[in-house]
Coordinates of N, CA, C and O in Angstrom, one line a residue:
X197 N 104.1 43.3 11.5 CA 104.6 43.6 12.8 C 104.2 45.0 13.2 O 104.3 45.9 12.4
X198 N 103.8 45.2 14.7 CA 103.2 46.6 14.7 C 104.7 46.8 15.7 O 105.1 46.0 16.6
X199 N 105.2 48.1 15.3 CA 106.0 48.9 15.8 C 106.3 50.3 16.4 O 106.3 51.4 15.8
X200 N 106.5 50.2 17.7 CA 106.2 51.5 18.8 C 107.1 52.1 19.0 O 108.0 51.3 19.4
X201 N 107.6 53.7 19.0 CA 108.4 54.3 19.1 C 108.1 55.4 20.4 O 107.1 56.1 20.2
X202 N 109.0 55.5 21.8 CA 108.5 55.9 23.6 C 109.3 57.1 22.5 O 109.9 57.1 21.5
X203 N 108.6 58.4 23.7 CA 109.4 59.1 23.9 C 110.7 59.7 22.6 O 110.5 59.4 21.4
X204 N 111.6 60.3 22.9 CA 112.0 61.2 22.0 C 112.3 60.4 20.6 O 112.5 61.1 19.6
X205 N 112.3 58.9 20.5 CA 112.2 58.2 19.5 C 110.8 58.5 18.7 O 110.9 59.0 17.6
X206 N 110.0 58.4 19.1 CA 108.5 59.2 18.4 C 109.4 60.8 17.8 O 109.6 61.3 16.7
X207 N 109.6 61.1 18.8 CA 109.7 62.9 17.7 C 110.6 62.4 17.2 O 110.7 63.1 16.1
X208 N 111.6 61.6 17.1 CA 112.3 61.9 16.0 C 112.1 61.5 14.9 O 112.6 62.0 13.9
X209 N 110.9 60.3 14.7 CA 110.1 59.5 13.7 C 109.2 60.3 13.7 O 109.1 60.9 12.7
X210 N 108.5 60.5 14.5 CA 107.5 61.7 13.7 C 106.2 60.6 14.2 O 105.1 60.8 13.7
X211 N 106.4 59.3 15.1 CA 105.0 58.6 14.3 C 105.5 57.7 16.0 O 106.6 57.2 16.4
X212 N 104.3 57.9 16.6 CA 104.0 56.4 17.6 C 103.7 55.1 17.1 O 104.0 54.1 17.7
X213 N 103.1 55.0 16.1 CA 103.4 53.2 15.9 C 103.1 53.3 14.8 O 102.5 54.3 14.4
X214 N 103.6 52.0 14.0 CA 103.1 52.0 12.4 C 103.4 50.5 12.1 O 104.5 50.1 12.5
X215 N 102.4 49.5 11.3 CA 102.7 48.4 11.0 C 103.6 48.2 9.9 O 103.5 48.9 8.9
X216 N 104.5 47.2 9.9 CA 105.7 47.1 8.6 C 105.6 45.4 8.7 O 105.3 44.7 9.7
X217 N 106.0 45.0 7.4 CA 106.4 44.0 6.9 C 107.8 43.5 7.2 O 108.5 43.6 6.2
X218 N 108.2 43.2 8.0 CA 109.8 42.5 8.4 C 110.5 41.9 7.4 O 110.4 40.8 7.0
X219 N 111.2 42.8 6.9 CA 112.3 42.4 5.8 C 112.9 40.7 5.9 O 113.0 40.0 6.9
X220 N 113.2 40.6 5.1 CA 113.4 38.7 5.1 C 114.8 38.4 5.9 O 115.1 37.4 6.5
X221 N 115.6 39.9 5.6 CA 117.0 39.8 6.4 C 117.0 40.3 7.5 O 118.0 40.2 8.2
X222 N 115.8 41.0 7.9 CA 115.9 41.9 9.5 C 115.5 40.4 10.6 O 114.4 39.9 10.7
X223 N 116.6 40.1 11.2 CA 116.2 38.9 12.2 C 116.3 39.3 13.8 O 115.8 38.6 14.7
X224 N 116.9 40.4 14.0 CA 117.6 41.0 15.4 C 117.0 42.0 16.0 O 116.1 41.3 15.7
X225 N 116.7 42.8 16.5 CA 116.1 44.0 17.2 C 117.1 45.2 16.5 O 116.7 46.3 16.1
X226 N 118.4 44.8 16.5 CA 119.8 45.7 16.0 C 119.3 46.0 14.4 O 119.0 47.1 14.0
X227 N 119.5 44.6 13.7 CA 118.8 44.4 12.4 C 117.5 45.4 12.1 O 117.4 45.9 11.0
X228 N 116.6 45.6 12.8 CA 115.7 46.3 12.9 C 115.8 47.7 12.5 O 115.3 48.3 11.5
X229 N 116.6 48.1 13.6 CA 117.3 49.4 14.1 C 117.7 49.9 12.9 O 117.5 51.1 12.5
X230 N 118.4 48.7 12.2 CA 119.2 49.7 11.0 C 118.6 49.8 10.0 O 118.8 50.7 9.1
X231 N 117.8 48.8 9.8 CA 116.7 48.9 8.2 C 116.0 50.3 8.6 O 115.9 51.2 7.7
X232 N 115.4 50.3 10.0 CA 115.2 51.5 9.9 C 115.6 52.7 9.5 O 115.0 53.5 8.8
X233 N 116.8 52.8 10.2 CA 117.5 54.3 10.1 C 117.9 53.9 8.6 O 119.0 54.6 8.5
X234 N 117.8 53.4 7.6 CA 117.8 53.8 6.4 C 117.1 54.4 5.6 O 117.5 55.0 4.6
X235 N 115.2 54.5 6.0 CA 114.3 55.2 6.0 C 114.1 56.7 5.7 O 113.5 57.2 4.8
X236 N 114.8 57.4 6.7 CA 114.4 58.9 6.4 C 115.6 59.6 7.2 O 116.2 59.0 8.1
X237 N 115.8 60.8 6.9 CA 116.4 61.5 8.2 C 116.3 61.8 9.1 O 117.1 62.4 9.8
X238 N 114.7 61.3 9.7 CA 114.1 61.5 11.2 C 114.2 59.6 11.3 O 114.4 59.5 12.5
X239 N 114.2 59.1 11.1 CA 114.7 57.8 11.6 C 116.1 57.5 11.8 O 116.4 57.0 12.9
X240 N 117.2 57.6 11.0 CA 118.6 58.2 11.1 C 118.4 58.6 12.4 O 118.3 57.8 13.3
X241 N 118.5 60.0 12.3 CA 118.4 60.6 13.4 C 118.6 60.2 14.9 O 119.5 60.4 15.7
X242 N 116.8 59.2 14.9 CA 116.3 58.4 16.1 C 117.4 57.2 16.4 O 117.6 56.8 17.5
X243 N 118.0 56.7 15.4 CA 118.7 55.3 16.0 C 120.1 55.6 15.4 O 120.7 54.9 14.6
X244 N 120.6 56.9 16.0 CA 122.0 57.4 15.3 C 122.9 56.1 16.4 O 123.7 55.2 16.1
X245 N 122.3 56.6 17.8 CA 123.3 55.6 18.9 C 122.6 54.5 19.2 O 121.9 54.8 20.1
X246 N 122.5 53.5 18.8 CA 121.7 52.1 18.9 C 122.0 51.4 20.3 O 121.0 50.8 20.8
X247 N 122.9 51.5 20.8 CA 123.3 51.4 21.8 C 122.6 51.9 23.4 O 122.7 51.5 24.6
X248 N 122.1 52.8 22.6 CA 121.2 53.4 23.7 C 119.7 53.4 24.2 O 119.2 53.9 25.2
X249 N 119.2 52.7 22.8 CA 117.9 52.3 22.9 C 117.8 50.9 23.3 O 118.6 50.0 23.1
X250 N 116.5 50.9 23.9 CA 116.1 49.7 24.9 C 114.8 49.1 23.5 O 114.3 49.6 22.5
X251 N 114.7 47.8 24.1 CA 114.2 47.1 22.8 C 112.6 46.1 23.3 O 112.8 45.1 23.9
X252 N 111.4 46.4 23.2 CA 110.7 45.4 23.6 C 110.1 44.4 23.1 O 108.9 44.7 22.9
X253 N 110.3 43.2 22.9 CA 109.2 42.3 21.9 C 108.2 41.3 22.5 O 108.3 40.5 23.4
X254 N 107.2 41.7 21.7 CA 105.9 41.5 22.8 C 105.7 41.6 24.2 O 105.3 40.7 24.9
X255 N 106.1 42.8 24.4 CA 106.4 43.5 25.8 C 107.0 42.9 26.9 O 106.8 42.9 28.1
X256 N 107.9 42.3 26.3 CA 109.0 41.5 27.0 C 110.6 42.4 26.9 O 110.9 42.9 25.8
X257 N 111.5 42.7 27.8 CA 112.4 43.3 27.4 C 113.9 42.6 26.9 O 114.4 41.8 27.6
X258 N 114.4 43.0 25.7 CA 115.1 41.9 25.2 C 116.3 42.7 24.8 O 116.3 43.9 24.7
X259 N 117.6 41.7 24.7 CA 118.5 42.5 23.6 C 118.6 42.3 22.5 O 118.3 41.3 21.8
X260 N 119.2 43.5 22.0 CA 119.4 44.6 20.9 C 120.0 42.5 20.0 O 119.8 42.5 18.8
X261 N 120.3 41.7 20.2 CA 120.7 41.2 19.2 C 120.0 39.3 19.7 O 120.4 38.2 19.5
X262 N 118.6 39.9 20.4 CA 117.6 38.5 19.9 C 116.5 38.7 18.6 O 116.1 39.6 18.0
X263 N 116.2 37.3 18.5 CA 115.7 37.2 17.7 C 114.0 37.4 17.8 O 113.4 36.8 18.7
X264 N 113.4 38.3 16.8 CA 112.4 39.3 17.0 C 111.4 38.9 15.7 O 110.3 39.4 15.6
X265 N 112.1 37.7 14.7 CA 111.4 37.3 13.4 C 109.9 37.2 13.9 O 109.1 37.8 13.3
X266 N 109.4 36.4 15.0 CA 108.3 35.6 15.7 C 107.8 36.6 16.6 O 107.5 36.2 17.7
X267 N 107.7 37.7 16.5 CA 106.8 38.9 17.9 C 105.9 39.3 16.8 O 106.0 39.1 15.6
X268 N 105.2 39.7 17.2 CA 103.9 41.1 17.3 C 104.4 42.2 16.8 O 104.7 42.6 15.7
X269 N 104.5 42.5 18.1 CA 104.9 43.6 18.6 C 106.5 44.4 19.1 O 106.8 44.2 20.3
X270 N 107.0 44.8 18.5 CA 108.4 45.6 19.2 C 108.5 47.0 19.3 O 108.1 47.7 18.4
X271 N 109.0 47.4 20.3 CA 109.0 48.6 21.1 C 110.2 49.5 21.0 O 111.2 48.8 21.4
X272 N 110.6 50.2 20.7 CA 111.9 51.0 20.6 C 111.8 52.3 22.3 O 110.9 53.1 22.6
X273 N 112.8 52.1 22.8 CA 112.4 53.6 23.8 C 113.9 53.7 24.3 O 114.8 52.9 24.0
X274 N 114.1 54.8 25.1 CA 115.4 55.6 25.2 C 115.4 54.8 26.8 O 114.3 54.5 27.2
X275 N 116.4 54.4 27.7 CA 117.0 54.7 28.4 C 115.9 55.2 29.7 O 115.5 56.4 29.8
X276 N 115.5 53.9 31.0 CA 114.4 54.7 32.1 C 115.2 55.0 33.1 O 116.2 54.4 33.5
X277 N 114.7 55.9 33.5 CA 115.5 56.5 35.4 C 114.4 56.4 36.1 O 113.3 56.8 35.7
X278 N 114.6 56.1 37.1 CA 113.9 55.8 38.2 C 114.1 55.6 39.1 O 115.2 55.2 39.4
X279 N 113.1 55.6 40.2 CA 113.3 55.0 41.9 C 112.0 54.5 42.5 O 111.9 54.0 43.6

């Protein structure tokens, strides 16, 4: 699965995208989230408030607690403002 990290999620990972093998128990975007932030201290870091990150799979926008086993691609990014 290839995985993209917008904005201050990149600096805190340190990395715009990187391909990973989907853990057999990671089934959720949430699930994701946290396999992650077990990783490093710059992933920690990035998904300290989970809550606040927006989630995309196969550039579809989804919630934090669908199921993501079957995508491509998932997107991690902070929160857009706009007009």
């Amino acid at each position: 699965m290839k995985v993209l990290y917008f904005a201050w999620l990149r600096e805190r990972t340190g990395t715009a995208e990187e391909h990973i093998e989907l853990p057999e128990a990671v089934k959720t975007g949430m699930d994701l989230m946290l396999w992650l932030k077990q990783r490093d201290e710059g992933y920690d870091y990035a998904f300290e408030d989970p809550d606040l990150i927006r989630i995309a799979a196969d550039q579809e926008h989804v919630e934090a607690d669908a199921d993501i086993t079957q995508a491509r691609e998932v997107a991690f990014f902070p929160p857009m403002t706009g007009g």
